[in-house]
C-alpha positions as semicolon CSV with decimal commas, in nm:
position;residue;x (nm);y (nm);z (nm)
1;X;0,219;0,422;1,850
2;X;0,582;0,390;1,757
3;X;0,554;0,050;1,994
4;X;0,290;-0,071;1,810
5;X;0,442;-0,334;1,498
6;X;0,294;-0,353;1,200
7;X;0,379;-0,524;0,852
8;X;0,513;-0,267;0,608
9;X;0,320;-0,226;0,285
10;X;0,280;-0,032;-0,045
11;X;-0,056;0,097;-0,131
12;X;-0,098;0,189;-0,504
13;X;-0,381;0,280;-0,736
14;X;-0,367;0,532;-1,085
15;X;-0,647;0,746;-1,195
16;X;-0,625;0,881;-1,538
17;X;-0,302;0,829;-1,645
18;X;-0,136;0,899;-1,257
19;X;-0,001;0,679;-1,008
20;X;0,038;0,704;-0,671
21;X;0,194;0,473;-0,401
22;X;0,234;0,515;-0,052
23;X;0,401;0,288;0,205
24;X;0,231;0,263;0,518
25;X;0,190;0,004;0,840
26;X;-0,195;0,070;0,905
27;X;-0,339;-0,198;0,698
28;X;-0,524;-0,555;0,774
29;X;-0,816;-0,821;0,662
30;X;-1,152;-0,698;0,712
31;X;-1,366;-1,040;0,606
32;X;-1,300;-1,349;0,425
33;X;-1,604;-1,347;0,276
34;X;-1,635;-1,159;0,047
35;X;-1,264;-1,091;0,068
36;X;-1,259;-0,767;0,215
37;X;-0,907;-0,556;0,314
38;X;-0,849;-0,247;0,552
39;X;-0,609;0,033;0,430
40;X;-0,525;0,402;0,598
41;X;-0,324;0,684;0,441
42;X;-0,260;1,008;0,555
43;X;-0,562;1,246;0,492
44;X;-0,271;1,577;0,482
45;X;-0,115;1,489;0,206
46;X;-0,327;1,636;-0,076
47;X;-0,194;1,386;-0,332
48;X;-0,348;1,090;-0,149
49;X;-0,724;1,205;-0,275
50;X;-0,666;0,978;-0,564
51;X;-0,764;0,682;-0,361
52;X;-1,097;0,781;-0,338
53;X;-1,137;0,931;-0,710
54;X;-1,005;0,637;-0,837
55;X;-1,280;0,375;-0,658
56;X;-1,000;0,130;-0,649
57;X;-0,661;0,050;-0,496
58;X;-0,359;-0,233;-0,467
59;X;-0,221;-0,327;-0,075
60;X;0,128;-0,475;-0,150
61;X;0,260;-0,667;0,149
62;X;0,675;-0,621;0,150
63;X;0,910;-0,868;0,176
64;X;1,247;-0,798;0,448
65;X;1,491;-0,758;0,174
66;X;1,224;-0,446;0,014
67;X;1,338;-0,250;0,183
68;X;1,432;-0,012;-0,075
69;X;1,087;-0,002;-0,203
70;X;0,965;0,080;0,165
71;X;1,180;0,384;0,170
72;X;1,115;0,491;-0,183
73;X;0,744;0,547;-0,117
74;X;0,755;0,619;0,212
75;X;0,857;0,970;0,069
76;X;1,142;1,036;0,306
77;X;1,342;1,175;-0,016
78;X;1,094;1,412;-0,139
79;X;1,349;1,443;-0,467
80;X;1,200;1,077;-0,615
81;X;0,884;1,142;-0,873
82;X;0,633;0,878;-0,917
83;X;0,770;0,760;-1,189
84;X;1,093;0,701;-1,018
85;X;0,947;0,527;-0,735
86;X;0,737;0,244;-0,976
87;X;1,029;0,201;-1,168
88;X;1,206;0,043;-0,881
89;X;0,961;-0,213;-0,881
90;X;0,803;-0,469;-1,106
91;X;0,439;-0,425;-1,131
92;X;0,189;-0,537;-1,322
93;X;-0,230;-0,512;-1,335
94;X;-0,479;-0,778;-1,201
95;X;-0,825;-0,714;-1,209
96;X;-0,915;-0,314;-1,074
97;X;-0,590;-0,156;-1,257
98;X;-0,414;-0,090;-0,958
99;X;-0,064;-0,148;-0,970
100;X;0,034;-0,428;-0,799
101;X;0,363;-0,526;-0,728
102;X;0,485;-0,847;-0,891
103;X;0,698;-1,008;-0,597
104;X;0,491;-0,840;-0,311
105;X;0,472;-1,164;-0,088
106;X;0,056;-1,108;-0,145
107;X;-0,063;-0,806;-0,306
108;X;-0,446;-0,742;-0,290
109;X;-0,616;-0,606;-0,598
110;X;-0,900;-0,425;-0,432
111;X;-1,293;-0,218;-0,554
112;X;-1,328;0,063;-0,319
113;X;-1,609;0,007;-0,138
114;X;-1,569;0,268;0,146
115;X;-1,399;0,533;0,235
116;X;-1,398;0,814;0,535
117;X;-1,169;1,025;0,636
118;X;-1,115;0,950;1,051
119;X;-0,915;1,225;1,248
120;X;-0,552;1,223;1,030
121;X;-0,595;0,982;0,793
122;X;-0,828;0,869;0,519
123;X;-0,955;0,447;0,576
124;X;-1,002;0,301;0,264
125;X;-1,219;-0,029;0,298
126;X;-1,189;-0,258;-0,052
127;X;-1,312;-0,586;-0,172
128;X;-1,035;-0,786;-0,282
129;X;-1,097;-0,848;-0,674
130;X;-0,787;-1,010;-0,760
131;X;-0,472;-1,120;-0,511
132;X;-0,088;-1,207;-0,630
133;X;0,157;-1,433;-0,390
134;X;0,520;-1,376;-0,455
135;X;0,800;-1,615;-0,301
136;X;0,758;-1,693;0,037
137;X;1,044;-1,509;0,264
138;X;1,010;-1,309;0,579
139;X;0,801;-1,075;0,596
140;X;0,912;-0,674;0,667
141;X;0,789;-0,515;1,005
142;X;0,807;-0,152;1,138
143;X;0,840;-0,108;1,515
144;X;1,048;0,160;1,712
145;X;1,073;0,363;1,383
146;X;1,275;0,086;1,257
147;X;1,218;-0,208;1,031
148;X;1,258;-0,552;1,168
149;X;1,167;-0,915;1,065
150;X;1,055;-1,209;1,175
């Protein structure tokens, strides 16, 4: 799979007063109408259950020079808390009260629609209630456990 590209994003929802943010490569459209969006997080990780109690989630699409961002949720340094992590970022709240990241280059402000958990990680199907476009720049890739552009 590490041969496989895929555009680096940020998925983000809060439930009752927590926030939780994940970066992951395992994301795409579903349908165009109704706006529909594809997102898949690791099922292990016991903090990612919050997607599914909270009915509703953000899909951030990262910009090359994010890179930062990318890392910080990516939780490769364990030693960051939430908070930490968001407060490298600007976000804000569309429609669902996701966070959504203010200069994603599109962020996706989705309803949970579905959700199942297939072999190691948890799909999270949501109809898009809101979308954000940030400045147009390259866009960031992961392929051969590396990040790359376009």
């Amino acid at each position: 799979m590490s041969r496989y590209a895929g555009h680096v994003q940020i998925v983000t929802t809060a439930h009752e007063g927590e926030k939780r943010g994940v970066t992951i490569t395992a994301a795409c459209s579903v349908s165009d109408n109704p706006g529909m969006v594809l997102a898949c997080v690791n099922a292990s990780n016991p903090k990612n259950a919050i997607f599914e109690k909270s009915g509703r989630f953000a899909l951030n699409t990262l910009a090359a020079d994010q890179i930062d961002l990318a890392n910080a949720f990516s939780g490769r340094d364990p030693s960051l808390t939430s908070e930490e992590r968001f407060a490298m970022g600007n976000w804000q709240e569309l429609v669902t009260g996701a966070p959504v990241l203010k200069d994603a280059l599109a962020a996706f402000d989705c309803r949970l629609v579905e959700f199942k958990v297939m072999a190691t990680h948890m799909v999270l199907i949501g109809e898009v209630m809101g979308v954000s476009f940030g400045e147009h720049k390259p866009a960031l890739l992961y392929m051969d456990r590396g990040y790359c552009t376009l």
